[in-house]
PDB file of C-alpha atoms and ligand atoms in Angstrom:
ATOM      1  CA  MET A  29     -83.529 -13.366 159.234  1.00 37.00           C
ATOM      2  CA  LYS A  30     -80.812 -13.751 161.922  1.00 42.00           C
ATOM      3  CA  ARG A  31     -80.756 -17.485 161.205  1.00 45.00           C
ATOM      4  CA  ILE A  32     -81.033 -17.186 157.447  1.00 47.00           C
ATOM      5  CA  ILE A  33     -77.828 -15.162 156.890  1.00 46.00           C
ATOM      6  CA  PRO A  34     -75.442 -17.649 158.604  1.00 47.00           C
ATOM      7  CA  GLY A  35     -77.332 -20.390 156.736  1.00 50.00           C
ATOM      8  CA  ILE A  36     -76.632 -18.674 153.412  1.00 50.00           C
ATOM      9  CA  ILE A  37     -72.939 -18.265 154.289  1.00 50.00           C
ATOM     10  CA  ILE A  38     -72.634 -21.949 155.260  1.00 54.00           C
ATOM     11  CA  PHE A  39     -74.430 -22.932 152.054  1.00 55.00           C
ATOM     12  CA  LEU A  40     -72.052 -20.849 149.912  1.00 53.00           C
ATOM     13  CA  VAL A  41     -68.963 -22.265 151.633  1.00 55.00           C
ATOM     14  CA  LEU A  42     -70.323 -25.789 151.173  1.00 57.00           C
ATOM     15  CA  ALA A  43     -71.163 -25.073 147.528  1.00 58.00           C
ATOM     16  CA  VAL A  44     -67.599 -23.969 146.761  1.00 55.00           C
ATOM     17  CA  LYS A  45     -66.048 -26.870 148.711  1.00 58.00           C
ATOM     18  CA  ALA A  46     -68.414 -29.413 147.212  1.00 59.00           C
ATOM     19  CA  SER A  47     -67.867 -28.295 143.642  1.00 61.00           C
ATOM     20  CA  ALA A  48     -64.131 -28.769 144.116  1.00 68.00           C
ATOM     21  CA  ALA A  49     -64.492 -32.313 145.453  1.00 84.00           C
ATOM     22  CA  VAL A  50     -66.634 -33.920 142.734  1.00 92.00           C
ATOM     23  CA  PRO A  51     -65.050 -34.462 139.292  1.00 95.00           C
ATOM     24  CA  GLU A  52     -66.721 -33.170 136.152  1.00 96.00           C
ATOM     25  CA  GLY A  53     -68.281 -35.805 133.931  1.00 96.00           C
ATOM     26  CA  SER A  54     -70.692 -36.243 131.043  1.00 97.00           C
ATOM     27  CA  LEU A  55     -73.946 -38.143 131.145  1.00 98.00           C
ATOM     28  CA  LEU A  56     -73.205 -39.245 127.573  1.00 98.00           C
ATOM     29  CA  GLU A  57     -70.112 -41.230 128.500  1.00 96.00           C
ATOM     30  CA  GLY A  58     -70.346 -44.775 127.132  1.00 96.00           C
ATOM     31  CA  VAL A  59     -73.780 -44.131 125.614  1.00 98.00           C
ATOM     32  CA  LYS A  60     -74.406 -45.093 121.983  1.00 97.00           C
ATOM     33  CA  PRO A  61     -77.001 -43.275 119.852  1.00 97.00           C
ATOM     34  CA  GLY A  62     -80.174 -45.245 119.135  1.00 95.00           C
ATOM     35  CA  PRO A  63     -81.140 -46.618 115.694  1.00 94.00           C
ATOM     36  CA  ASP A  64     -82.386 -43.117 114.791  1.00 95.00           C
ATOM     37  CA  GLY A  65     -78.932 -41.645 115.432  1.00 97.00           C
ATOM     38  CA  LYS A  66     -80.273 -39.681 118.430  1.00 98.00           C
ATOM     39  CA  ILE A  67     -79.494 -39.844 122.123  1.00 98.00           C
ATOM     40  CA  ASP A  68     -82.761 -39.411 124.018  1.00 98.00           C
ATOM     41  CA  ILE A  69     -82.531 -38.387 127.662  1.00 98.00           C
ATOM     42  CA  VAL A  70     -85.604 -38.583 129.891  1.00 98.00           C
ATOM     43  CA  THR A  71     -86.108 -37.177 133.379  1.00 98.00           C
ATOM     44  CA  MET A  72     -88.700 -39.081 135.399  1.00 98.00           C
ATOM     45  CA  PHE A  73     -89.762 -37.089 138.447  1.00 98.00           C
ATOM     46  CA  PRO A  74     -93.064 -36.842 140.334  1.00 98.00           C
ATOM     47  CA  HIS A  75     -93.561 -33.083 140.554  1.00 98.00           C
ATOM     48  CA  GLN A  76     -93.435 -29.910 138.514  1.00 97.00           C
ATOM     49  CA  ASP A  77     -90.067 -28.284 139.379  1.00 96.00           C
ATOM     50  CA  ASP A  78     -88.233 -31.564 140.196  1.00 97.00           C
ATOM     51  CA  GLU A  79     -86.937 -31.451 136.609  1.00 97.00           C
ATOM     52  CA  LEU A  80     -84.779 -28.466 137.598  1.00 96.00           C
ATOM     53  CA  ASN A  81     -82.272 -31.001 138.952  1.00 96.00           C
ATOM     54  CA  ALA A  82     -81.260 -31.577 135.336  1.00 97.00           C
ATOM     55  CA  ALA A  83     -82.417 -28.370 133.604  1.00 97.00           C
ATOM     56  CA  GLY A  84     -78.940 -26.875 133.091  1.00 97.00           C
ATOM     57  CA  THR A  85     -77.616 -30.250 131.972  1.00 98.00           C
ATOM     58  CA  PHE A  86     -80.374 -30.521 129.363  1.00 98.00           C
ATOM     59  CA  MET A  87     -79.611 -27.034 128.021  1.00 98.00           C
ATOM     60  CA  LYS A  88     -75.893 -27.751 127.903  1.00 98.00           C
ATOM     61  CA  LEU A  89     -76.151 -31.163 126.235  1.00 98.00           C
ATOM     62  CA  LYS A  90     -78.599 -29.934 123.605  1.00 98.00           C
ATOM     63  CA  LYS A  91     -76.378 -26.987 122.777  1.00 97.00           C
ATOM     64  CA  GLU A  92     -73.220 -29.076 122.567  1.00 97.00           C
ATOM     65  CA  ASN A  93     -74.541 -32.170 120.806  1.00 97.00           C
ATOM     66  CA  PRO A  94     -77.222 -31.945 118.095  1.00 97.00           C
ATOM     67  CA  ALA A  95     -77.935 -35.680 118.492  1.00 98.00           C
ATOM     68  CA  VAL A  96     -79.314 -35.087 121.993  1.00 98.00           C
ATOM     69  CA  ARG A  97     -83.058 -34.934 122.527  1.00 98.00           C
ATOM     70  CA  ALA A  98     -84.451 -34.092 125.957  1.00 98.00           C
ATOM     71  CA  HIS A  99     -87.732 -35.210 127.484  1.00 98.00           C
ATOM     72  CA  ILE A 100     -89.399 -34.383 130.782  1.00 98.00           C
ATOM     73  CA  VAL A 101     -91.895 -36.752 132.378  1.00 98.00           C
ATOM     74  CA  CYS A 102     -93.892 -35.384 135.300  1.00 98.00           C
ATOM     75  CA  PHE A 103     -95.799 -38.178 137.023  1.00 98.00           C
ATOM     76  CA  THR A 104     -98.244 -36.275 139.268  1.00 98.00           C
ATOM     77  CA  LEU A 105    -100.453 -33.212 138.979  1.00 98.00           C
ATOM     78  CA  GLY A 106     -98.709 -31.537 141.922  1.00 97.00           C
ATOM     79  CA  GLU A 107    -102.044 -30.559 143.400  1.00 96.00           C
ATOM     80  CA  LEU A 108    -101.059 -30.806 147.088  1.00 96.00           C
ATOM     81  CA  SER A 109     -98.179 -28.329 147.436  1.00 92.00           C
ATOM     82  CA  GLY A 110     -98.490 -25.679 150.153  1.00 91.00           C
ATOM     83  CA  ALA A 111     -99.240 -22.951 147.613  1.00 93.00           C
ATOM     84  CA  LYS A 112    -102.894 -23.975 147.608  1.00 93.00           C
ATOM     85  CA  GLU A 113    -103.239 -22.719 151.201  1.00 93.00           C
ATOM     86  CA  THR A 114    -101.405 -19.457 150.506  1.00 93.00           C
ATOM     87  CA  LEU A 115    -103.461 -18.833 147.377  1.00 95.00           C
ATOM     88  CA  ASN A 116    -106.679 -20.434 148.640  1.00 95.00           C
ATOM     89  CA  LEU A 117    -106.866 -22.830 145.686  1.00 96.00           C
ATOM     90  CA  THR A 118    -108.658 -26.138 145.424  1.00 97.00           C
ATOM     91  CA  PRO A 119    -106.263 -29.036 144.787  1.00 97.00           C
ATOM     92  CA  GLU A 120    -107.782 -29.477 141.328  1.00 97.00           C
ATOM     93  CA  PHE A 121    -107.205 -25.839 140.381  1.00 98.00           C
ATOM     94  CA  GLN A 122    -103.665 -25.904 141.731  1.00 97.00           C
ATOM     95  CA  GLY A 123    -103.021 -29.033 139.627  1.00 98.00           C
ATOM     96  CA  LYS A 124    -104.207 -27.168 136.525  1.00 98.00           C
ATOM     97  CA  ILE A 125    -101.991 -24.168 137.278  1.00 98.00           C
ATOM     98  CA  ARG A 126     -98.936 -26.317 137.952  1.00 98.00           C
ATOM     99  CA  THR A 127     -99.485 -28.241 134.731  1.00 98.00           C
ATOM    100  CA  LYS A 128     -99.355 -24.914 132.849  1.00 98.00           C
ATOM    101  CA  GLU A 129     -96.290 -23.837 134.846  1.00 98.00           C
ATOM    102  CA  MET A 130     -94.583 -27.100 133.866  1.00 98.00           C
ATOM    103  CA  GLU A 131     -95.323 -26.417 130.191  1.00 98.00           C
ATOM    104  CA  ALA A 132     -93.800 -22.938 130.470  1.00 98.00           C
ATOM    105  CA  ALA A 133     -90.699 -24.241 132.259  1.00 98.00           C
ATOM    106  CA  ALA A 134     -90.291 -26.987 129.632  1.00 98.00           C
ATOM    107  CA  THR A 135     -90.408 -24.292 126.933  1.00 98.00           C
ATOM    108  CA  VAL A 136     -87.681 -22.303 128.710  1.00 98.00           C
ATOM    109  CA  ILE A 137     -85.487 -25.388 129.163  1.00 98.00           C
ATOM    110  CA  GLY A 138     -86.040 -26.191 125.484  1.00 98.00           C
ATOM    111  CA  VAL A 139     -86.979 -29.842 125.785  1.00 98.00           C
ATOM    112  CA  ASP A 140     -88.232 -31.869 122.848  1.00 98.00           C
ATOM    113  CA  SER A 141     -91.207 -33.290 124.696  1.00 98.00           C
ATOM    114  CA  LEU A 142     -93.084 -33.005 127.959  1.00 98.00           C
ATOM    115  CA  ILE A 143     -95.180 -35.923 129.167  1.00 98.00           C
ATOM    116  CA  GLN A 144     -97.582 -34.967 131.952  1.00 98.00           C
ATOM    117  CA  LEU A 145     -99.138 -37.994 133.658  1.00 98.00           C
ATOM    118  CA  GLN A 146    -102.269 -37.784 135.795  1.00 98.00           C
ATOM    119  CA  TYR A 147    -101.285 -39.463 139.071  1.00 98.00           C
ATOM    120  CA  HIS A 148    -102.140 -37.644 142.273  1.00 98.00           C
ATOM    121  CA  ASP A 149     -99.604 -35.716 144.317  1.00 98.00           C
ATOM    122  CA  GLN A 150     -98.520 -37.854 147.318  1.00 97.00           C
ATOM    123  CA  GLY A 151    -100.380 -40.696 145.597  1.00 98.00           C
ATOM    124  CA  LEU A 152     -97.547 -42.699 144.004  1.00 98.00           C
ATOM    125  CA  PRO A 153     -97.089 -45.008 147.034  1.00 98.00           C
ATOM    126  CA  LYS A 154    -100.704 -46.111 146.510  1.00 98.00           C
ATOM    127  CA  VAL A 155    -100.180 -47.067 142.848  1.00 98.00           C
ATOM    128  CA  PRO A 156     -99.505 -50.801 142.334  1.00 98.00           C
ATOM    129  CA  PRO A 157     -95.718 -51.112 141.801  1.00 98.00           C
ATOM    130  CA  GLU A 158     -96.172 -53.197 138.644  1.00 98.00           C
ATOM    131  CA  GLU A 159     -98.347 -50.451 137.129  1.00 98.00           C
ATOM    132  CA  LEU A 160     -95.639 -47.865 137.769  1.00 98.00           C
ATOM    133  CA  ARG A 161     -92.890 -50.100 136.371  1.00 98.00           C
ATOM    134  CA  LYS A 162     -95.019 -50.726 133.267  1.00 98.00           C
ATOM    135  CA  LYS A 163     -95.558 -46.992 132.835  1.00 98.00           C
ATOM    136  CA  VAL A 164     -91.805 -46.379 133.118  1.00 98.00           C
ATOM    137  CA  ARG A 165     -91.053 -49.000 130.452  1.00 98.00           C
ATOM    138  CA  GLU A 166     -93.792 -47.604 128.177  1.00 98.00           C
ATOM    139  CA  ILE A 167     -92.237 -44.134 128.410  1.00 98.00           C
ATOM    140  CA  ILE A 168     -88.756 -45.493 127.689  1.00 98.00           C
ATOM    141  CA  ASP A 169     -90.170 -47.207 124.574  1.00 97.00           C
ATOM    142  CA  ARG A 170     -92.176 -44.140 123.519  1.00 97.00           C
ATOM    143  CA  THR A 171     -89.265 -41.709 123.823  1.00 97.00           C
ATOM    144  CA  GLY A 172     -86.590 -44.173 122.689  1.00 97.00           C
ATOM    145  CA  ALA A 173     -84.657 -43.200 125.819  1.00 98.00           C
ATOM    146  CA  GLU A 174     -80.995 -44.089 125.977  1.00 98.00           C
ATOM    147  CA  ILE A 175     -80.568 -42.285 129.326  1.00 98.00           C
ATOM    148  CA  VAL A 176     -82.992 -42.023 132.244  1.00 98.00           C
ATOM    149  CA  ILE A 177     -82.663 -39.673 135.228  1.00 98.00           C
ATOM    150  CA  THR A 178     -84.607 -39.924 138.486  1.00 98.00           C
ATOM    151  CA  TYR A 179     -84.022 -39.445 142.222  1.00 98.00           C
ATOM    152  CA  GLY A 180     -81.900 -41.832 144.290  1.00 97.00           C
ATOM    153  CA  PRO A 181     -83.486 -44.298 146.753  1.00 97.00           C
ATOM    154  CA  ASP A 182     -83.614 -41.612 149.476  1.00 95.00           C
ATOM    155  CA  GLY A 183     -85.705 -39.325 147.255  1.00 96.00           C
ATOM    156  CA  MET A 184     -83.355 -36.380 147.987  1.00 93.00           C
ATOM    157  CA  THR A 185     -85.960 -34.634 150.122  1.00 91.00           C
ATOM    158  CA  GLY A 186     -87.435 -37.785 151.650  1.00 92.00           C
ATOM    159  CA  HIS A 187     -90.747 -37.191 149.795  1.00 95.00           C
ATOM    160  CA  MET A 188     -92.582 -40.525 149.424  1.00 97.00           C
ATOM    161  CA  ASP A 189     -93.435 -39.823 145.756  1.00 98.00           C
ATOM    162  CA  HIS A 190     -89.712 -39.322 145.039  1.00 98.00           C
ATOM    163  CA  ILE A 191     -88.778 -42.549 146.849  1.00 97.00           C
ATOM    164  CA  THR A 192     -91.558 -44.588 145.223  1.00 98.00           C
ATOM    165  CA  LEU A 193     -90.743 -43.395 141.705  1.00 98.00           C
ATOM    166  CA  SER A 194     -87.009 -43.965 142.238  1.00 98.00           C
ATOM    167  CA  LYS A 195     -87.746 -47.590 143.107  1.00 98.00           C
ATOM    168  CA  ALA A 196     -90.119 -48.059 140.147  1.00 98.00           C
ATOM    169  CA  VAL A 197     -87.621 -46.591 137.662  1.00 98.00           C
ATOM    170  CA  THR A 198     -84.694 -48.532 139.153  1.00 98.00           C
ATOM    171  CA  ASP A 199     -86.649 -51.802 139.090  1.00 98.00           C
ATOM    172  CA  ALA A 200     -87.966 -51.226 135.546  1.00 98.00           C
ATOM    173  CA  PHE A 201     -84.617 -50.155 134.100  1.00 98.00           C
ATOM    174  CA  PRO A 202     -82.860 -53.562 133.708  1.00 97.00           C
ATOM    175  CA  ASN A 203     -85.747 -54.849 131.541  1.00 95.00           C
ATOM    176  CA  SER A 204     -85.759 -51.776 129.328  1.00 97.00           C
ATOM    177  CA  SER A 205     -83.912 -50.750 126.183  1.00 96.00           C
ATOM    178  CA  ALA A 206     -82.326 -47.727 127.913  1.00 98.00           C
ATOM    179  CA  GLN A 207     -78.567 -47.831 128.426  1.00 98.00           C
ATOM    180  CA  LYS A 208     -77.880 -45.731 131.495  1.00 98.00           C
ATOM    181  CA  LEU A 209     -79.706 -44.726 134.650  1.00 98.00           C
ATOM    182  CA  TYR A 210     -78.571 -41.705 136.636  1.00 98.00           C
ATOM    183  CA  TYR A 211     -79.720 -40.438 139.999  1.00 98.00           C
ATOM    184  CA  ALA A 212     -79.955 -36.704 140.641  1.00 97.00           C
ATOM    185  CA  ALA A 213     -77.546 -36.407 143.539  1.00 96.00           C
ATOM    186  CA  MET A 214     -75.960 -34.086 146.080  1.00 92.00           C
ATOM    187  CA  PRO A 215     -72.329 -33.282 146.815  1.00 91.00           C
ATOM    188  CA  LYS A 216     -71.370 -35.529 149.727  1.00 89.00           C
ATOM    189  CA  GLU A 217     -70.708 -32.474 151.929  1.00 88.00           C
ATOM    190  CA  TYR A 218     -74.488 -31.895 151.971  1.00 88.00           C
ATOM    191  CA  CYS A 219     -75.281 -35.453 153.034  1.00 90.00           C
ATOM    192  CA  PRO A 220     -75.036 -35.039 156.833  1.00 89.00           C
ATOM    193  CA  LEU A 221     -77.468 -32.122 156.616  1.00 87.00           C
ATOM    194  CA  LEU A 222     -79.851 -33.991 154.294  1.00 85.00           C
ATOM    195  CA  LYS A 223     -79.748 -37.138 156.407  1.00 85.00           C
ATOM    196  CA  ALA A 224     -80.557 -35.092 159.501  1.00 87.00           C
ATOM    197  CA  LEU A 225     -83.457 -33.350 157.751  1.00 85.00           C
ATOM    198  CA  ASN A 226     -84.930 -36.297 155.882  1.00 83.00           C
ATOM    199  CA  LYS A 227     -83.999 -39.466 157.767  1.00 85.00           C
ATOM    200  CA  THR A 228     -84.002 -41.272 154.418  1.00 87.00           C
ATOM    201  CA  GLY A 229     -80.326 -41.099 153.527  1.00 90.00           C
ATOM    202  CA  CYS A 230     -78.530 -39.269 150.753  1.00 94.00           C
ATOM    203  CA  THR A 231     -77.332 -40.033 147.242  1.00 95.00           C
ATOM    204  CA  ALA A 232     -73.796 -38.659 147.020  1.00 95.00           C
ATOM    205  CA  ALA A 233     -72.759 -37.359 143.605  1.00 96.00           C
ATOM    206  CA  THR A 234     -69.883 -38.922 141.719  1.00 96.00           C
ATOM    207  CA  ILE A 235     -69.986 -36.528 138.759  1.00 97.00           C
ATOM    208  CA  LYS A 236     -70.908 -32.899 138.246  1.00 96.00           C
ATOM    209  CA  VAL A 237     -71.915 -30.955 135.144  1.00 97.00           C
ATOM    210  CA  ASP A 238     -70.822 -27.352 134.699  1.00 97.00           C
ATOM    211  CA  ILE A 239     -73.956 -25.335 133.922  1.00 96.00           C
ATOM    212  CA  ARG A 240     -72.568 -21.810 134.368  1.00 95.00           C
ATOM    213  CA  PRO A 241     -73.601 -20.518 130.923  1.00 96.00           C
ATOM    214  CA  TYR A 242     -77.171 -21.729 131.543  1.00 96.00           C
ATOM    215  CA  LYS A 243     -77.786 -20.501 135.076  1.00 94.00           C
ATOM    216  CA  LYS A 244     -79.908 -17.516 134.070  1.00 93.00           C
ATOM    217  CA  MET A 245     -82.167 -19.646 131.897  1.00 95.00           C
ATOM    218  CA  LYS A 246     -82.422 -22.205 134.678  1.00 95.00           C
ATOM    219  CA  LYS A 247     -83.469 -19.440 137.018  1.00 93.00           C
ATOM    220  CA  LEU A 248     -86.083 -18.327 134.487  1.00 94.00           C
ATOM    221  CA  ALA A 249     -87.380 -21.922 134.341  1.00 96.00           C
ATOM    222  CA  TRP A 250     -87.627 -21.872 138.160  1.00 94.00           C
ATOM    223  CA  TYR A 251     -89.573 -18.615 138.066  1.00 94.00           C
ATOM    224  CA  GLU A 252     -92.051 -20.227 135.665  1.00 97.00           C
ATOM    225  CA  HIS A 253     -93.017 -22.394 138.642  1.00 96.00           C
ATOM    226  CA  ALA A 254     -94.404 -19.281 140.317  1.00 96.00           C
ATOM    227  CA  THR A 255     -96.688 -21.141 142.724  1.00 96.00           C
ATOM    228  CA  GLN A 256     -93.604 -22.870 144.139  1.00 94.00           C
ATOM    229  CA  LYS A 257     -91.229 -19.923 143.948  1.00 93.00           C
ATOM    230  CA  PHE A 258     -93.477 -17.343 145.554  1.00 94.00           C
ATOM    231  CA  PHE A 259     -96.356 -19.049 147.351  1.00 94.00           C
ATOM    232  CA  SER A 260     -95.333 -22.437 148.699  1.00 89.00           C
ATOM    233  CA  GLY A 261     -94.690 -20.969 152.157  1.00 87.00           C
ATOM    234  CA  PRO A 262     -94.968 -17.736 154.134  1.00 86.00           C
ATOM    235  CA  ILE A 263     -91.927 -16.279 152.332  1.00 88.00           C
ATOM    236  CA  PRO A 264     -90.695 -16.862 148.752  1.00 88.00           C
ATOM    237  CA  SER A 265     -88.470 -19.916 148.326  1.00 86.00           C
ATOM    238  CA  PRO A 266     -84.809 -18.846 148.231  1.00 80.00           C
ATOM    239  CA  ASP A 267     -82.813 -18.970 145.005  1.00 75.00           C
ATOM    240  CA  LEU A 268     -79.840 -20.679 146.635  1.00 66.00           C
ATOM    241  CA  THR A 269     -79.869 -23.681 144.307  1.00 63.00           C
ATOM    242  CA  PHE A 270     -79.450 -21.309 141.419  1.00 61.00           C
ATOM    243  CA  LEU A 271     -76.251 -19.885 142.782  1.00 67.00           C
ATOM    244  CA  ARG A 272     -74.743 -23.290 142.148  1.00 85.00           C
ATOM    245  CA  ASP A 273     -72.516 -23.634 139.105  1.00 93.00           C
ATOM    246  CA  PHE A 274     -72.988 -27.371 138.777  1.00 95.00           C
ATOM    247  CA  GLU A 275     -75.629 -30.089 138.670  1.00 96.00           C
ATOM    248  CA  TYR A 276     -74.772 -33.352 140.365  1.00 96.00           C
ATOM    249  CA  PHE A 277     -75.429 -36.958 139.399  1.00 98.00           C
ATOM    250  CA  LYS A 278     -74.605 -40.511 140.323  1.00 98.00           C
ATOM    251  CA  PRO A 279     -74.505 -43.212 137.626  1.00 98.00           C
ATOM    252  CA  ALA A 280     -76.770 -45.881 139.094  1.00 97.00           C
ATOM    253  CA  GLU A 281     -77.139 -48.672 136.534  1.00 95.00           C
ATOM    254  CA  THR A 282     -75.938 -49.592 133.046  1.00 96.00           C
ATOM    255  CA  ASN A 283     -77.631 -52.045 130.695  1.00 96.00           C
ATOM    256  CA  PRO A 284     -75.411 -54.139 128.420  1.00 89.00           C
TER     257      PRO A 284
HETATM  258 ZN1   ZN B 313     -90.888 -33.444 144.004  1.00 59.38          ZN
END
């Protein structure tokens, strides 16, 4: 506890500083609606709860622009998180529970579709890269995505599934009909800490989205992932992320 309190104070100071440094922006900038008049935005992340990087942004965009449709794609079953030890679950059973948790969180966020794929947790590096790229393009076609969101090349936490999927999405994007690719990012003030923790680098944000009116619903979405919130370690995961007023992104690629 002695170490947690200074950590919380540092985090809060960084959060305030960071939010001042990054300009506000919209993911919709420069994006044209598709032939159906809609703007489809798809998050492509490996695990149940990764979508929270864009949950407030989804709620905000859908509220503000009726043309926006939001889609979550979760690539793995999430069966290897630490909660299975705490709860004494088999990986298969944990995968089933997390799939249900993802459905509940998607309901709270209010997305238009949830696509749950069946890859194994920590298994994406073993999938042939061409298969993953093909899957990414199939999903872009199926959802009619104009905008795609994934992790940056560092994977934010250094998780190999995050890094592998980032590469697959980034490589598939130029040959797709989507218009813009964004990375979920961090304020640059966090980067020294992340680099020290992860050794894989850091994707520094260039825009932020104000999600203040949606923070409570985002927190509710987080609590739907109860295995992760309460049982992924010896103590519940802190809610620090949800004190943040903004979500952060970096525009990565644009298709003509
Ligand atoms: Zn993840």
